[in-house]
mmCIF file of C-alpha atoms in Angstrom:
data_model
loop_
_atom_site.group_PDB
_atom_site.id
_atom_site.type_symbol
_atom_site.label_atom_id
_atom_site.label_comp_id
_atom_site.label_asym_id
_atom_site.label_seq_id
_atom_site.Cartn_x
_atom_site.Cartn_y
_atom_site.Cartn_z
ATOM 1 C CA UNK A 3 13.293 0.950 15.165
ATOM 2 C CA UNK A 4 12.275 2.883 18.368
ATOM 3 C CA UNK A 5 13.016 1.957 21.594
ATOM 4 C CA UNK A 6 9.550 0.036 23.053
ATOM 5 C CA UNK A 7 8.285 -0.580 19.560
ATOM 6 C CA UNK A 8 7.571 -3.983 18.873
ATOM 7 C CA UNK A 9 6.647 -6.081 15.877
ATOM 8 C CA UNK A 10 4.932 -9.274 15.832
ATOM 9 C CA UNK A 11 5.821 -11.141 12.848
ATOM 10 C CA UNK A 12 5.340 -15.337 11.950
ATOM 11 C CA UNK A 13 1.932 -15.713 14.115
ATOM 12 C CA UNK A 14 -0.082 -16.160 10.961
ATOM 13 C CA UNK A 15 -2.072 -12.567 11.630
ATOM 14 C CA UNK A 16 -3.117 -10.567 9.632
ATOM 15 C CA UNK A 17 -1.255 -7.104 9.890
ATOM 16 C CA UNK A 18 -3.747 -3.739 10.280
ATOM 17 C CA UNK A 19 -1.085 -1.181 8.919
ATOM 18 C CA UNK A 20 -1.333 2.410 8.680
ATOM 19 C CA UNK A 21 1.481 4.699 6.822
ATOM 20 C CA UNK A 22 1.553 8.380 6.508
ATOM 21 C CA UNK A 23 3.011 10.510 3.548
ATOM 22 C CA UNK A 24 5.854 13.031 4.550
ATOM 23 C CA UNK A 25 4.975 15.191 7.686
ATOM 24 C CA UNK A 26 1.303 14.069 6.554
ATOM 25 C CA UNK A 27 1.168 16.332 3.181
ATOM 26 C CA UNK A 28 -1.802 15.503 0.853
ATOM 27 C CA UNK A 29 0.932 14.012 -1.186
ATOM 28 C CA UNK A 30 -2.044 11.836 -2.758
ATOM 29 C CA UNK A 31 -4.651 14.471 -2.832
ATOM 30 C CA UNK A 32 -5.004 13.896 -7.064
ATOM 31 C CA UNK A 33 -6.980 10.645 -8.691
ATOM 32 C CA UNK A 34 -3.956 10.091 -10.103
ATOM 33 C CA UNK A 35 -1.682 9.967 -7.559
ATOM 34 C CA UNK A 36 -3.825 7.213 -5.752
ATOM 35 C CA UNK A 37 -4.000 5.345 -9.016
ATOM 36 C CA UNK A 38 -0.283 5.047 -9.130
ATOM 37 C CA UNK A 39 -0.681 3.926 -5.401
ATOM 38 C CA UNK A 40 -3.359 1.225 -6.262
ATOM 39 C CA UNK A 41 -1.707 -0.231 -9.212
ATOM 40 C CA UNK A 42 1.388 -0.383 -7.395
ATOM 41 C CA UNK A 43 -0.029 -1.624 -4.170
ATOM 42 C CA UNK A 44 -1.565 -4.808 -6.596
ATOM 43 C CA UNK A 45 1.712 -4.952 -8.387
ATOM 44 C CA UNK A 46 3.775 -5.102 -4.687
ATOM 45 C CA UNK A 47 1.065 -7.942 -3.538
ATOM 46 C CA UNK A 48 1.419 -10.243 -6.439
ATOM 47 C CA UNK A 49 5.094 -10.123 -6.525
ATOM 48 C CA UNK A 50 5.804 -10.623 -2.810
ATOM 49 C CA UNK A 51 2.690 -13.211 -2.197
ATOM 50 C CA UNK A 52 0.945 -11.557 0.507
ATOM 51 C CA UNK A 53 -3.135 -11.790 0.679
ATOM 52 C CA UNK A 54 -4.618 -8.148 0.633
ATOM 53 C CA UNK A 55 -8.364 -8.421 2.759
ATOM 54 C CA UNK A 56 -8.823 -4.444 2.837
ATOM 55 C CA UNK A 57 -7.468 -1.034 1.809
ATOM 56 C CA UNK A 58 -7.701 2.221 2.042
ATOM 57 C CA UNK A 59 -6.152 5.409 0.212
ATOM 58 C CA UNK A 60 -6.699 8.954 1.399
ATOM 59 C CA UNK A 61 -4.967 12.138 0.460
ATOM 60 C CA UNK A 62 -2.103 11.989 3.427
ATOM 61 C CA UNK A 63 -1.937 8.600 4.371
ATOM 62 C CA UNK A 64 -2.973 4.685 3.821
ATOM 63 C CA UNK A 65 -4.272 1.984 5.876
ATOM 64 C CA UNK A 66 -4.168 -1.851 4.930
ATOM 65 C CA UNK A 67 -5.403 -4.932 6.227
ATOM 66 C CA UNK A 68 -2.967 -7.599 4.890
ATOM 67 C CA UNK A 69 -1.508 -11.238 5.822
ATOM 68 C CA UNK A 70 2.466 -11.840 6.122
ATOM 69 C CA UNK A 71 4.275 -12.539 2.262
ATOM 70 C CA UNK A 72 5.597 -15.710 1.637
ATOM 71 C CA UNK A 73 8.684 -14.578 2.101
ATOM 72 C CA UNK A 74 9.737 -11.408 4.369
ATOM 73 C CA UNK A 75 7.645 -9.354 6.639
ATOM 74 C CA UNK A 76 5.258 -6.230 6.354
ATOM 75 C CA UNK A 77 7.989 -4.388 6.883
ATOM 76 C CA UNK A 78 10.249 -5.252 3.269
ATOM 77 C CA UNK A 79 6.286 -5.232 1.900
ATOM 78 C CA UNK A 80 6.130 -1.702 2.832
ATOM 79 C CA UNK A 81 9.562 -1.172 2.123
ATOM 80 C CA UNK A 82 8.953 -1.817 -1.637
ATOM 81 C CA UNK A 83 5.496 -0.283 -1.598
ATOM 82 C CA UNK A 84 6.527 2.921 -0.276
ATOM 83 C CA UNK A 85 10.227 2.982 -2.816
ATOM 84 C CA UNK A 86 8.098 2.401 -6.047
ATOM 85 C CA UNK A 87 5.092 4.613 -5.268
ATOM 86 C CA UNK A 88 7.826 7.540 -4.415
ATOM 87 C CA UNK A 89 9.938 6.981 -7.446
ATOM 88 C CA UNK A 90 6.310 6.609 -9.610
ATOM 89 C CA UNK A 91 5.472 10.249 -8.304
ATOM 90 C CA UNK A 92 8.633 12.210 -8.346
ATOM 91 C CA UNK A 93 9.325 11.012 -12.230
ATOM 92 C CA UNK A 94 9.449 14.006 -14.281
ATOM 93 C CA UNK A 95 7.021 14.822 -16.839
ATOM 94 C CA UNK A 96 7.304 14.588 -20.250
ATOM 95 C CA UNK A 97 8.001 18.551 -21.823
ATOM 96 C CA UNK A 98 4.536 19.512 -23.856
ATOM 97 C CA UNK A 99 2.692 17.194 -22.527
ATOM 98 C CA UNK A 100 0.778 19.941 -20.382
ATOM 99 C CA UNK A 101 -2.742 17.723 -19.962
ATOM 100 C CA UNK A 102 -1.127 15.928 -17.241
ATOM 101 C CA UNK A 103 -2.043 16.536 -13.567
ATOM 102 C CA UNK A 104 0.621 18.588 -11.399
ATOM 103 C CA UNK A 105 0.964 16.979 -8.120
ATOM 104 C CA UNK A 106 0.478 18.331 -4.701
ATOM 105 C CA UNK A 107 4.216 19.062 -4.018
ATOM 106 C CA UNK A 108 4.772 20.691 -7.673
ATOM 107 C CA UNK A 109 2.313 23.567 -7.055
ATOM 108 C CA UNK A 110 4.620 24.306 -3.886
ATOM 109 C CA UNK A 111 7.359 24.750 -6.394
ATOM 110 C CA UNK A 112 9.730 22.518 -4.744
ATOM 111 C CA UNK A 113 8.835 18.654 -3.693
ATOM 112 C CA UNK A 114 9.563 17.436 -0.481
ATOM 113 C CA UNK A 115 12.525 15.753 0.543
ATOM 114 C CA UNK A 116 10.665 12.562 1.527
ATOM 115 C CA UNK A 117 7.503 10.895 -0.042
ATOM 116 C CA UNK A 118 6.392 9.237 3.223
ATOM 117 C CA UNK A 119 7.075 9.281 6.834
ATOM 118 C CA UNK A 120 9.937 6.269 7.992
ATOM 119 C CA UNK A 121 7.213 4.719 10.117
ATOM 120 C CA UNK A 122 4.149 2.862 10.151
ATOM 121 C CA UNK A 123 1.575 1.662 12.575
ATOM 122 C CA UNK A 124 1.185 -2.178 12.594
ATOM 123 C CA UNK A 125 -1.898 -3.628 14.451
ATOM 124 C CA UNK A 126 -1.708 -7.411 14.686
ATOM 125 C CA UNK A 127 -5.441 -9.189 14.577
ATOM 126 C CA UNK A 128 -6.413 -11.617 16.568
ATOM 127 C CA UNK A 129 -9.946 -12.514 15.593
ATOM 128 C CA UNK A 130 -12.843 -12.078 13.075
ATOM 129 C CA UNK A 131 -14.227 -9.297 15.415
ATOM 130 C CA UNK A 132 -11.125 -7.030 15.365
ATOM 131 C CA UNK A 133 -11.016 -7.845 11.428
ATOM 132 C CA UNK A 134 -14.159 -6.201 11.020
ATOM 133 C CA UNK A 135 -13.816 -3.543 13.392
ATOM 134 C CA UNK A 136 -10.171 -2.478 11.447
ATOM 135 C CA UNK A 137 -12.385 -3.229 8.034
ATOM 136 C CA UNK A 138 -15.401 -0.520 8.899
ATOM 137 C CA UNK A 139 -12.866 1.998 10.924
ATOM 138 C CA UNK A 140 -10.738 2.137 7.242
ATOM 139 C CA UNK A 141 -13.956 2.311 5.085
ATOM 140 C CA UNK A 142 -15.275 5.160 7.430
ATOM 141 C CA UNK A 143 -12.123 6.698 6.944
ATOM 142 C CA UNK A 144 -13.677 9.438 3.951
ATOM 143 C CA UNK A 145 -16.846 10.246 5.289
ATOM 144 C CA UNK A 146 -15.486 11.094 8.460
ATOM 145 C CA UNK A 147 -13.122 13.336 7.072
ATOM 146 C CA UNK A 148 -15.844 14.735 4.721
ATOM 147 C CA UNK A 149 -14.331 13.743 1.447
ATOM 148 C CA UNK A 150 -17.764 12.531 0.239
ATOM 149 C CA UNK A 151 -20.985 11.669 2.304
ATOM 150 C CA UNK A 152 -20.684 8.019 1.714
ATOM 151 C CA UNK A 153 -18.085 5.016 1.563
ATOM 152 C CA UNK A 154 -19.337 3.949 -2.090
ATOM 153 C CA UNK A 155 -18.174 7.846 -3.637
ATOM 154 C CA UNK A 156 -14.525 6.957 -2.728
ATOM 155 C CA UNK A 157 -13.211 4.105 -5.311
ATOM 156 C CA UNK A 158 -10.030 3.966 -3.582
ATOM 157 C CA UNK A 159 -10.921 1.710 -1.050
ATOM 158 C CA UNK A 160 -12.108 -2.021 -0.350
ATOM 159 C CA UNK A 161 -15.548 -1.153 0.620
ATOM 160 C CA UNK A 162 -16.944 -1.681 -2.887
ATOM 161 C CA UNK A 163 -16.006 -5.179 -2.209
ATOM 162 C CA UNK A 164 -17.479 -5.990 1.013
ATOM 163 C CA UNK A 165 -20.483 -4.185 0.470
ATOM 164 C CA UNK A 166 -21.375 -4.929 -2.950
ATOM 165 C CA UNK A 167 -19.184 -7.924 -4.003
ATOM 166 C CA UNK A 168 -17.847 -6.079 -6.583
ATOM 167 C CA UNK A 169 -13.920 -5.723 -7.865
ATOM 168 C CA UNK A 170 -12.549 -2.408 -7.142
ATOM 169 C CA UNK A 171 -9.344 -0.768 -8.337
ATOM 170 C CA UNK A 172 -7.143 -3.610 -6.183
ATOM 171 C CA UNK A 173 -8.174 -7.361 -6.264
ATOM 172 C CA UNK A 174 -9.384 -8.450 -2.376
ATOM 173 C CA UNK A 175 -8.511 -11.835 -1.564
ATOM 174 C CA UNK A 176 -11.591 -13.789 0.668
ATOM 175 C CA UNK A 177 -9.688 -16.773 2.168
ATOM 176 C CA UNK A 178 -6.909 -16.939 5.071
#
């Protein structure tokens, strides 16, 4: 870890994280690439027992708003996350099966040598305030970046959840 960063882990907050793909590449500029991402982000969460209270997926990078796991920190989380979405990715293709999507790296004709950056942000929070300030800065997140004109034409997100109490692609957990 870098000199003068710190982590705050075993307060019982929850953890605002942000995580960026290699040198920020679109690596998950396809539907299907953050499909893979969700179902492996819900597979990561029930294995290592941590409660998931927001999400967002964009084309270069991801932000969640998670508690600690039972056991470890958000660091092995992320650790797992980011080793099983990268090895999901790079596997190859089957041969003929040429309806499948090529991914961002593959029309470059060589794929980076990392899938995501070493770091990640981690924003501990405090109070109900800064939970809903991290919640509507993530769910802003597409609009602002003019992916679609509003937070209810990007399904990779939490915001269906908030807004209109209904499941989206990960399963939100309400309680603390």
């Amino acid at each position: 870890m870098p000199a003068g960063l710190r982590r705050y882990y075993g307060k019982g907050e929850l953890h605002f994280i942000t995580f960026s793909c290699y040198r920020r590449l679109p690596l998950l500029n396809t539907m299907r690439a953050r499909d893979i991402f969700a179902k492996e982000l819900g597979r990561v969460r029930d294995e290592m027992g941590f409660l998931l209270f927001g999400y967002m997926v964009m084309p270069e990078h991801v932000h969640l708003l998670m508690s600690e796991p039972r056991q470890g920190t958000p660091s092995t989380v992320l650790q797992k996350l980011k080793l099983r979405v990268s090895r999901k990715m790079r596997k190859r293709r089957r041969p003929g099966n040429t309806g499948q999507y090529r991914l961002p790296f593959e029309e470059l004709g060589e794929a980076p040598r990392a899938f995501w950056q070493a770091r990640f942000y981690d924003f501990n929070v405090y109070s109900e305030g800064k939970k809903k300030e991290k919640l509507n800065y993530m769910h802003a997140n597409p609009v602002i970046r003019g992916l679609v004109k509003h937070p209810r034409d990007w399904r990779w997100s939490s915001w269906s959840f908030y807004m209109k109490g209904e499941p989206g692609l990960i399963r939100i957990d309400v309680g603390e």
